[in-house]
XYZ file of C-alpha atoms in Angstrom:
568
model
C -43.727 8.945 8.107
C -44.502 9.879 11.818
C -41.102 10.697 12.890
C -39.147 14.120 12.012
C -35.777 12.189 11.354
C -34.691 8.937 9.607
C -32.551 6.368 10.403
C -30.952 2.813 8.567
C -27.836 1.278 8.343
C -25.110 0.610 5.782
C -27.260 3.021 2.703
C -24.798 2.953 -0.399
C -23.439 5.974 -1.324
C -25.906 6.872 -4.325
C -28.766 5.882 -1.749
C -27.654 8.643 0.418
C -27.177 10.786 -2.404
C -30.371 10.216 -3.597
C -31.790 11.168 -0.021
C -30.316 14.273 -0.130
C -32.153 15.427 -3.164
C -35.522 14.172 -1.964
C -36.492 12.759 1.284
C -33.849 14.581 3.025
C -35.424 18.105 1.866
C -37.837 16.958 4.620
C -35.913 15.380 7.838
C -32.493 14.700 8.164
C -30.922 11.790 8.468
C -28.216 9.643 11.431
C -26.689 6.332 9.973
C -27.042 4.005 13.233
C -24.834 1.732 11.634
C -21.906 2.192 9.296
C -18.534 1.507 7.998
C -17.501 -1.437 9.127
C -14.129 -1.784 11.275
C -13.856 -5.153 11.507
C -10.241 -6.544 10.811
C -8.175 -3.826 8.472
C -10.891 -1.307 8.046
C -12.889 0.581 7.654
C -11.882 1.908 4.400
C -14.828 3.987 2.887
C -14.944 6.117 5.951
C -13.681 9.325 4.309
C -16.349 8.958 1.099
C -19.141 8.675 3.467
C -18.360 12.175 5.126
C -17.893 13.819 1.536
C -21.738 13.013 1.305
C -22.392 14.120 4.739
C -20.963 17.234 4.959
C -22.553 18.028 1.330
C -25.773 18.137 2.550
C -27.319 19.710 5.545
C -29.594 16.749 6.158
C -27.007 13.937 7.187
C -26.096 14.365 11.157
C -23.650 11.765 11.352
C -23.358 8.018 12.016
C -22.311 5.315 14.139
C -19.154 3.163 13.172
C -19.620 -0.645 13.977
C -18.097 -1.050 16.374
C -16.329 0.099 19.351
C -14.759 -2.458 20.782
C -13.185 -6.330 20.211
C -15.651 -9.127 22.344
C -12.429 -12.060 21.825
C -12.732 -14.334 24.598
C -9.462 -14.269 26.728
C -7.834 -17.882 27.359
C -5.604 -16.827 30.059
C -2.703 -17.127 28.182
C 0.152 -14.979 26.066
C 2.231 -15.475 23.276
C 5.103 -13.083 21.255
C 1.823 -11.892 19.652
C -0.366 -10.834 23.456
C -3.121 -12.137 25.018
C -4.170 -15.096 23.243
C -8.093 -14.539 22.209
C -11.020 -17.323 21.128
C -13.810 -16.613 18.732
C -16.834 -18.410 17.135
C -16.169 -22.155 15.901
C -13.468 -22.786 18.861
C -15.403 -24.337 20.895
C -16.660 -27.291 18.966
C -19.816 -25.701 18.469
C -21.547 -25.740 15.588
C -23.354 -23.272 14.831
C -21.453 -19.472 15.418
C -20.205 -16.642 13.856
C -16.790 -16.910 13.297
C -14.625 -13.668 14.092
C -17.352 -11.318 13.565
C -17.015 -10.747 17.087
C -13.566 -8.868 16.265
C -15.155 -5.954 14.334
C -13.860 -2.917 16.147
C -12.096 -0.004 16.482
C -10.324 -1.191 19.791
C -8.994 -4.778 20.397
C -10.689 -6.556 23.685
C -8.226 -4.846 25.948
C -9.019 -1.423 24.484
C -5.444 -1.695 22.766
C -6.264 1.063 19.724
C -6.083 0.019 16.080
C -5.314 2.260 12.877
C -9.013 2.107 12.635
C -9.507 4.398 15.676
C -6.315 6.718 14.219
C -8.794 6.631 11.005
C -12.041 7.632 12.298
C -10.337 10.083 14.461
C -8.778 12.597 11.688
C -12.107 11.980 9.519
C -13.593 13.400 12.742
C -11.335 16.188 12.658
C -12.605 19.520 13.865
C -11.181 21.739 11.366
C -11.202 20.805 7.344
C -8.821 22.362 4.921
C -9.183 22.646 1.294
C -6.881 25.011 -1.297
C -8.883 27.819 -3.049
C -5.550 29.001 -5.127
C -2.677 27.411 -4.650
C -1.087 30.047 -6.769
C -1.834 32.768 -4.411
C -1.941 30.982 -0.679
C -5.638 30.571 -0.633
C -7.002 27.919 1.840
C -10.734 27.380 2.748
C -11.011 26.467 6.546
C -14.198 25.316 7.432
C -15.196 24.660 11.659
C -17.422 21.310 11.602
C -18.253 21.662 14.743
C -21.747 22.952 15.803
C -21.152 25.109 18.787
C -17.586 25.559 19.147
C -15.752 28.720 18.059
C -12.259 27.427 17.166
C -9.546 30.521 18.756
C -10.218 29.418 22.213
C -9.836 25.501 21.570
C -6.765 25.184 18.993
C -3.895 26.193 17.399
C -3.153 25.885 13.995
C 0.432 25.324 12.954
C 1.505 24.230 9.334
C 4.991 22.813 8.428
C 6.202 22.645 3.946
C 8.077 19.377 3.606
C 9.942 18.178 0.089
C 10.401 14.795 0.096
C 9.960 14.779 3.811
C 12.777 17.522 4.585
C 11.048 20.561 6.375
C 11.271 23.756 4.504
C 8.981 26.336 5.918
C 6.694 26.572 9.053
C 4.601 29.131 10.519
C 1.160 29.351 12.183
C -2.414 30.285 11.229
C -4.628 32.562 13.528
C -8.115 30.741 13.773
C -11.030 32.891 13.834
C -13.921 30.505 13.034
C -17.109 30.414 14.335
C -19.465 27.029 14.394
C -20.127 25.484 11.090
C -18.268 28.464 9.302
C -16.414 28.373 6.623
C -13.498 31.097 6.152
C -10.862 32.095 3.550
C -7.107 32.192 4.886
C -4.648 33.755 2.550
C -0.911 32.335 4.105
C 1.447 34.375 1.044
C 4.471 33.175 2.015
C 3.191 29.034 0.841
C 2.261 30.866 -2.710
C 6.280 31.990 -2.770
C 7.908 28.447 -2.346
C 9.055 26.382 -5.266
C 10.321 22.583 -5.355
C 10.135 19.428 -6.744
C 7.155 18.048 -4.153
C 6.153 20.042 -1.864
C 3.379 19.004 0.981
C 1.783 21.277 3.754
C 0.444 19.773 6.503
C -2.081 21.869 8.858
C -1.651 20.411 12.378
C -4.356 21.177 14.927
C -3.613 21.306 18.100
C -5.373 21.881 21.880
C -4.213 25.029 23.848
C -5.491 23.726 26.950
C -6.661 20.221 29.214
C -10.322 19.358 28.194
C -12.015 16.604 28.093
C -10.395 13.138 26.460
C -7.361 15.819 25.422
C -4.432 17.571 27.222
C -2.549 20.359 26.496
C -0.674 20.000 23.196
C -2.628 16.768 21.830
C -3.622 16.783 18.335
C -6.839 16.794 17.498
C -6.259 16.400 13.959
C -4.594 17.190 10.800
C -5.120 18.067 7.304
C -2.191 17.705 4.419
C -2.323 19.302 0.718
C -0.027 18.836 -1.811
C 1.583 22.339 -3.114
C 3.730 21.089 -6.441
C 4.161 17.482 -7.573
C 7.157 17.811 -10.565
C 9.184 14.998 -9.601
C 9.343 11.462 -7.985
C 11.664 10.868 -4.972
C 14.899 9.790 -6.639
C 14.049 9.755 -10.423
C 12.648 13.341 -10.874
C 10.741 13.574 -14.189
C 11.273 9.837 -15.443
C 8.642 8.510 -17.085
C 8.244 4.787 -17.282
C 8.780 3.561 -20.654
C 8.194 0.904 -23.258
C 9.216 -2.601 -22.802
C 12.058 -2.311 -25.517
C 11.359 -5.633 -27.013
C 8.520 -7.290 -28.564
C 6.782 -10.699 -27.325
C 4.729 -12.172 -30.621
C 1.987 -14.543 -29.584
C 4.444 -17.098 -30.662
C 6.840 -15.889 -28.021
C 10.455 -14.221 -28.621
C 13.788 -16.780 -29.490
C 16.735 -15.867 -27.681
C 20.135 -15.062 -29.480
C 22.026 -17.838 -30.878
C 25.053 -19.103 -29.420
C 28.196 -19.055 -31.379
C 30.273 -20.543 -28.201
C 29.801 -23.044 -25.353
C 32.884 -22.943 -22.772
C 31.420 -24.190 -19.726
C 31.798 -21.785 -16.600
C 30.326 -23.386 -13.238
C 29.131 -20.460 -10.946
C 27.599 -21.638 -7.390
C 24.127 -21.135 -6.591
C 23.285 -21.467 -10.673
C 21.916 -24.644 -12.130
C 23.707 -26.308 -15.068
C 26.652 -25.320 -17.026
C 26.650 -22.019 -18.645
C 27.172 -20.469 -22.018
C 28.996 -17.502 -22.692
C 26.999 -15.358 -24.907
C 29.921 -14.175 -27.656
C 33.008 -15.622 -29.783
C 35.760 -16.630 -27.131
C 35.733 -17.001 -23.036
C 34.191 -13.803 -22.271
C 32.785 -10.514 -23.316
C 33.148 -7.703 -20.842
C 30.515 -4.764 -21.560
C 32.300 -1.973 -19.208
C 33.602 -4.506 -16.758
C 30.063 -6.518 -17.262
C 30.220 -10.103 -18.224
C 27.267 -12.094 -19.599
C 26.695 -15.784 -19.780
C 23.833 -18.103 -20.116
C 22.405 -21.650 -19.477
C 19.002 -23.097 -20.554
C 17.052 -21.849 -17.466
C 19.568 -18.702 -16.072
C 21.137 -15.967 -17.381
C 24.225 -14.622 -15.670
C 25.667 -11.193 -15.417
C 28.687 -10.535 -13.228
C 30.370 -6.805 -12.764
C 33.443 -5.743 -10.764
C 31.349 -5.966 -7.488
C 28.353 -8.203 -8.020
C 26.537 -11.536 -9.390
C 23.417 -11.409 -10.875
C 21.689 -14.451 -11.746
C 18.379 -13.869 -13.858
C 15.389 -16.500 -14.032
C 15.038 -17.127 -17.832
C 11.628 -18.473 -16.379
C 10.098 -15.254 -15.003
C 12.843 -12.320 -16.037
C 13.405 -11.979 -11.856
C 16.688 -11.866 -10.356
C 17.007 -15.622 -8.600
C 20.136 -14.404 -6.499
C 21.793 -11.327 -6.056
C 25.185 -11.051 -4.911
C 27.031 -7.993 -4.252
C 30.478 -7.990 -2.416
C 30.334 -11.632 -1.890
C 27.176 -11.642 -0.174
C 23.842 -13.187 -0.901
C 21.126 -10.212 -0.810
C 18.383 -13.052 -2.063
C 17.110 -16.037 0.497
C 14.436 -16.672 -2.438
C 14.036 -16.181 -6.130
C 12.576 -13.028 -6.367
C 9.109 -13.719 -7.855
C 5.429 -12.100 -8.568
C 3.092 -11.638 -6.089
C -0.690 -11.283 -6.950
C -3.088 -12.348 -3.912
C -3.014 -10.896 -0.796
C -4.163 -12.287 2.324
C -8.292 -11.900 2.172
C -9.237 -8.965 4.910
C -12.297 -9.229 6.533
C -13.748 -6.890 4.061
C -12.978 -8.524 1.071
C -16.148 -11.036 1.502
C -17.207 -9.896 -1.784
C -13.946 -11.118 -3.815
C -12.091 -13.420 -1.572
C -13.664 -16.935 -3.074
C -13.779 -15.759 -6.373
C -9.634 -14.760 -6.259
C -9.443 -18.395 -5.191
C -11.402 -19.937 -7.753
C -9.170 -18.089 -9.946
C -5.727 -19.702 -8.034
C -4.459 -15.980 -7.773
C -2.378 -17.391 -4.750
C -1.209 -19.886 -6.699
C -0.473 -18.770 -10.674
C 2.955 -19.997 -11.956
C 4.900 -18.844 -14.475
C 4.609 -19.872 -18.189
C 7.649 -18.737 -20.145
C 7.415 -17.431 -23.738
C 10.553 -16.553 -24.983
C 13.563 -14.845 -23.424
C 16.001 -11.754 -25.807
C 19.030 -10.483 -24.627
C 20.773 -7.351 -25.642
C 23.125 -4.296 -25.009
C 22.254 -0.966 -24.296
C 24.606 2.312 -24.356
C 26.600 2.910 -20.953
C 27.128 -1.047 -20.489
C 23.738 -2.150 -19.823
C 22.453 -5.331 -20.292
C 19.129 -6.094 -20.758
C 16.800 -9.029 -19.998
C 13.283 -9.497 -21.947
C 11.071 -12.145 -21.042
C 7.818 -12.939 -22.318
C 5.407 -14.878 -20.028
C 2.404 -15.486 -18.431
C 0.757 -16.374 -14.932
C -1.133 -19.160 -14.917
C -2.581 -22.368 -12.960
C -2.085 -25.316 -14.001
C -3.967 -26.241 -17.613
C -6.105 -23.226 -16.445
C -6.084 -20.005 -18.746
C -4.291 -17.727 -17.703
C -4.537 -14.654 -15.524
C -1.557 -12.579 -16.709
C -0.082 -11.800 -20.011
C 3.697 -10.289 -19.078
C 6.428 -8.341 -20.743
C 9.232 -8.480 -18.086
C 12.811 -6.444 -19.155
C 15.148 -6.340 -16.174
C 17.861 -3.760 -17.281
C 21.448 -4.280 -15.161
C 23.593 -1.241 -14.943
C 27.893 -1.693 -14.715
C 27.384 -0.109 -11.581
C 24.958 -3.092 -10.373
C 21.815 -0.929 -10.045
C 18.984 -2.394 -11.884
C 15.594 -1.482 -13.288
C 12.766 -4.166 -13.666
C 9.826 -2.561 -15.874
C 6.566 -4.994 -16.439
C 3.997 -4.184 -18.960
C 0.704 -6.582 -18.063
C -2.647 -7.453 -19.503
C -4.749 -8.727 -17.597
C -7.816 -11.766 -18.603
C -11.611 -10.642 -18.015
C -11.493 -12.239 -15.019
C -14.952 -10.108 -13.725
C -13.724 -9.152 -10.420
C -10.868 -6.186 -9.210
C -7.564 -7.877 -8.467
C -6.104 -8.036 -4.986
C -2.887 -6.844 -6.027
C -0.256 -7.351 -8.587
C 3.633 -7.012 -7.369
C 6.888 -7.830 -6.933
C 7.930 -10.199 -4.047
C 11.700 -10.360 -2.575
C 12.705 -12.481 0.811
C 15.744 -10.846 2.356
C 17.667 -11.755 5.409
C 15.893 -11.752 8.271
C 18.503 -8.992 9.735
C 17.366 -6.622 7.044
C 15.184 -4.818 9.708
C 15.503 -1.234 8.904
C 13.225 0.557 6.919
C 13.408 4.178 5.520
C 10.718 5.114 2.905
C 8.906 8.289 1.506
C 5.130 7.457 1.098
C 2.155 7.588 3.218
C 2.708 6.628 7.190
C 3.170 5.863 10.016
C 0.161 3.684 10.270
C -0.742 1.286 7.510
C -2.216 2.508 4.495
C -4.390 1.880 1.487
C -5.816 3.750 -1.231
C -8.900 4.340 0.888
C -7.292 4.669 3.646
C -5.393 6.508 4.524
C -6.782 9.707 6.438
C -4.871 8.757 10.058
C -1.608 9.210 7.559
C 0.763 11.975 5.933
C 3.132 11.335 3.295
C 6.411 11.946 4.280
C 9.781 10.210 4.966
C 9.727 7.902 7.564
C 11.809 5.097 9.457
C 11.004 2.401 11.489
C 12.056 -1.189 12.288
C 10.453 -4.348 10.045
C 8.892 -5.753 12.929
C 6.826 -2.015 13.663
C 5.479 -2.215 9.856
C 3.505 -5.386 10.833
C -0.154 -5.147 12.256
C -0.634 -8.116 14.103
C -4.476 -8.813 14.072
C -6.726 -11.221 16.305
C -7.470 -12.805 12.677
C -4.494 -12.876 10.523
C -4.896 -10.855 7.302
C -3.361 -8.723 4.616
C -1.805 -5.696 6.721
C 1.140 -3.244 7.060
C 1.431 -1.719 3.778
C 2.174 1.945 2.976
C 0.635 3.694 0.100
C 1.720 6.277 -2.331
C 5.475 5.393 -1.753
C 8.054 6.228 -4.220
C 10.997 5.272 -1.809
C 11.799 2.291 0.380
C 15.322 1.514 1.695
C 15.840 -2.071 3.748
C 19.304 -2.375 5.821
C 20.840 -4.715 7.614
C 23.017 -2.042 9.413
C 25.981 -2.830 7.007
C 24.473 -3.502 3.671
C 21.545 -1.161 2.264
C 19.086 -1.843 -0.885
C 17.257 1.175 -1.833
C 14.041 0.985 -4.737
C 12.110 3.666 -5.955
C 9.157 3.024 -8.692
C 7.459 5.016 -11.249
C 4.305 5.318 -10.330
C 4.595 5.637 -6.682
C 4.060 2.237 -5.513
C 2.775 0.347 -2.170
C 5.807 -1.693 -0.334
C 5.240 -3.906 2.870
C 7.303 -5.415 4.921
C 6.303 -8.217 6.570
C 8.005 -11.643 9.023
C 5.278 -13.734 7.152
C 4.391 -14.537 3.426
C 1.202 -13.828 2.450
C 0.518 -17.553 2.087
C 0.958 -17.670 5.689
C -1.347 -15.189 6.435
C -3.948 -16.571 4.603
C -3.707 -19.770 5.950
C -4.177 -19.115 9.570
C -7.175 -18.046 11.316
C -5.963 -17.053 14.792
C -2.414 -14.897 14.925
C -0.522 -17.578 17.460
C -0.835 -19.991 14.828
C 1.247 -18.197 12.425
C 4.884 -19.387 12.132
C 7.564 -16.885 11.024
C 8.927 -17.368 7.591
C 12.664 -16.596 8.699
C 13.062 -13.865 6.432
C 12.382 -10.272 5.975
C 9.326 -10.028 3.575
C 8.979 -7.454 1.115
C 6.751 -6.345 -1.656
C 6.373 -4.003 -4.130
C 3.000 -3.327 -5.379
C 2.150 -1.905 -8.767
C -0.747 -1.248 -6.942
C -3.771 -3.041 -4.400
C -7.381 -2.793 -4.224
C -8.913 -0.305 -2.010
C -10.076 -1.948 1.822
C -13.887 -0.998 1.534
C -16.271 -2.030 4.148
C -17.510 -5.202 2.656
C -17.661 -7.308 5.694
C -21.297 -5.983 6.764
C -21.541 -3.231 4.467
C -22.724 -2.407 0.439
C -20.028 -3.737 -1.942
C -20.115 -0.075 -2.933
C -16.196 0.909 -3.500
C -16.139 4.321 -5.107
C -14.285 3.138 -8.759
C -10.895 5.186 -8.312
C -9.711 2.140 -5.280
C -11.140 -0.702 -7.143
C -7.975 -2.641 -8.814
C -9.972 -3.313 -12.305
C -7.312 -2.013 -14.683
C -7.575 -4.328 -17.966
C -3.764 -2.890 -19.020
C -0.890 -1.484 -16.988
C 2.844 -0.834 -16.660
C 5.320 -0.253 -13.768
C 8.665 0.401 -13.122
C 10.992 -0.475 -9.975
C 14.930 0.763 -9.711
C 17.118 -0.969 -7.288
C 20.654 -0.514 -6.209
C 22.443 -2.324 -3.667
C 25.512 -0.388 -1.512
C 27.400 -1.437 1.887
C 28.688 1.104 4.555
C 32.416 1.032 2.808
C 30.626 2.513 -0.586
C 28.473 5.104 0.801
């Protein structure tokens, strides 16, 4: 009560909003300590500084922390300097990692983190007034810095990544002002998704910047009528039903046995007579596999889980593992709040419990797979409740739609996806979602969405403590090649992918990153969707509900078509 400011550390985000209306009509407010950046994090940053700037009585805060304190053993590995924490000694009594909570490693080597806290620190904020007529709000957050003299503002239009306007924006704006900026000529374009990005950008050397560094960026989404690929589709019904009793597969009115490699057991055409071809598509069956074979590919489908167990296209294997579900990730530092109860639950362990498998014939040639089944451990309920139809063109593209419910299991989920292990020389990635750094539903502010490319092993964020990492949000396009061979997925919704040289089993085994051993393959997953970061390590378990994975019901949709360099 003596004191004409208040401080305190790690308020929630009603607490603060609380202040605002009372105490803070009095003295402002500095958080001394806030949103943690231990591990992958922070990732509330962004929803504390919607509060802030809302209300003249917050003055900022203090991320924890700066900088890494691992102890250096002297020694390197293919992952760097090889670092020791808390319990490595043989002591007893320690902190673990929580030494490695920062925004910089121990050799000041910079983290997304810093990339994160640096546009959410961004000089200039944008917001549309009217998209409809080229109204932007720019607003200077700075206290005593007019903005022509430090920075340029230049904007470039992008569908689906593809630059299609640019141009510049005079900036007349005076300390904590807040100005309206009419640009016509974004009011005039039209397309299928459309993104501006505002890029700010230093005129001259200053202190911690040169000439030409960015001090920030702001991106707004103009038109949104279309995903990347499958413009307008939206995902539909499972088209067959799964009873509680399960679903009975077709009966067989034939059994000529036809041995294929790689499939287990002898297999039964499905008609009258040694084959069927559906527009050059040919469709067999055993107890556990269903196989459908076109003019250029192989497809053997899990009667199990509905998954494609091997995929072969020109002869070659795309496949090193059954394709399968993937619904833990690898805990993060700030998912203290969940991470033992996901374990109690097995999520990194459920198995497949099959129901009943239908197949059937769709116009154009298709064949379709339904499977109904659920996720499980052991004699334990279980978690998941699938309907699984995998849909194979004549052309050898394929759709896999799941419809899930989901038990009350009283906590969000980590994730829920699809897992594939390629060859290890799959290694280049193209996708259009949210990068270059890693990203997550909350966050995401050091990234733009756009199309992007980069090699596997630049998609993996090799942290001190090993942990879930490297995956992009808001994607609705991913393409893996191997230089010759290329499979390309897109998803309705927009999905996350990540691409990874270790399972997430790995990950969550090991507790320093020279422990982890490579899995051989290329790693990647496609996630329906996964819960936000947060800041749960130190901070309130106080994730705003639109990250929180806590969807009860949900369905997605992933299309995939494999092509080598003598197709395309």
């Amino acid at each position: 009560d003596f004191f004409p400011m208040f401080s305190r550390m790690y308020p929630s985000f009603k607490w603060m909003q609380d202040y605002a209306g009372s105490e803070g009509q009095k003295r402002p407010m500095v958080l001394c300590e806030y949103s943690h950046a231990m591990g992958n994090g922070p990732g509330d940053l962004e929803d504390y500084w919607q509060i802030i700037y809302g209300s003249e009585c917050f003055m900022g805060g203090f991320v924890w922390e700066w900088a890494d304190h691992g102890i250096f053993l002297g020694g390197t590995d293919e992952h760097g300097p090889v670092y020791a924490y808390g319990g490595d000694f043989g002591e007893e009594i320690h902190d673990g990692n929580f030494c490695i909570d920062a925004m910089v490693g121990p050799k000041r080597e910079v983290y997304s983190s810093s990339r994160e806290v640096m546009n959410v620190y961004r000089p200039i904020r944008v917001r549309e007034i009217s998209l409809d007529q080229g109204i932007f709000e720019f607003y200077n957050t700075m206290d005593f810095t007019e903005m022509s003299d430090l920075l340029r503002c230049v904007y470039t239009v992008e569908e689906f990544g593809r630059a299609v306007a640019k141009g510049e924006v005079e900036l007349k704006l005076s300390p904590e002002k807040k100005e309206l900026v009419t640009i016509p000529g974004l009011a005039d374009l039209d397309g299928e998704s459309l993104y501006v990005k505002f890029d700010f950008i230093y005129k001259a050397d200053g202190c911690g910047h040169k000439t030409g560094d960015s001090a920030g960026f702001e991106q707004i989404c103009l038109k949104k009528k279309a995903l990347y690929g499958e413009a307008g589709v939206v995902c539909p019904e499972t088209t067959f039903a799964v009873a509680d009793g399960g679903v009975s597969a077709p009966e067989n009115t034939a059994n000529p046995e036809m041995p294929v490699p790689g499939v287990a057991g002898d297999l039964k055409i499905l008609t009258p007579g040694n084959e069927k071809k559906l527009y050059s598509s040919t469709v067999a069956e055993n107890a556990a596999q269903i196989l459908v074979t076109g003019e250029q590919f192989r497809y053997v489908i899990s009667r199990r889980t509905g998954l494609p167990e091997s995929l072969v296209v020109s002869g070659q294997e795309l496949l090193t593992a059954p394709m399968r579900y993937e619904t833990f990730r690898a805990p993060t530092d700030n998912d203290v709040p969940n991470r033992d109860r996901w374990k109690m639950l097995y999520l990194d362990r459920l198995v497949p419990k099959h129901y009943g498998t239908e197949i059937s014939r769709k116009d154009g040639g298709r064949i379709s797979v339904g499977t109904g089944l659920a996720l499980g451990y052991a004699v334990y309920p279980h978690i998941f409740k699938l309907k699984t139809e995998t849909v194979i063109a004549a052309d050898g593209t394929f759709v896999i739609r799941v419809n899930a419910r989901v038990a009350d299991i009283r906590c969000p989920l980590p994730r829920f996806g699809l897992h594939m292990s390629l060859p290890e020389t799959f290694s280049k990635v193209v996708y259009y979602g949210y990068g270059p750094d890693e990203s997550y539903t909350d966050k995401r502010q050091a990234c733009w969405k756009s199309l992007f490319s980069a090699d596997a092993a630049d998609l993996f964020t090799d942290y001190i403590m090993p942990q879930e990492n490297g995956s992009h949000y808001g994607c609705e396009y991913v393409e893996m090649s191997d230089g010759e061979r290329q499979l390309a997925v897109t998803g309705n919704p927009a999905f996350s992918f990540q691409v990874l040289p270790y399972t997430t089993g790995e990950l969550a085994k090991r507790t320093h990153r020279e422990e982890l051993n490579r899995s051989g393959n290329t790693e990647l997953y496609l996630d329906y969707r996964q819960n936000g970061i947060g800041s749960q390590s130190c901070g309130p378990d106080d994730m705003k509900s639109e990250h929180i994975f806590s969807e009860r019901e949900f369905a997605a949709e992933w299309k995939f078509s494999v092509s080598s360099r003598k197709e395309r």
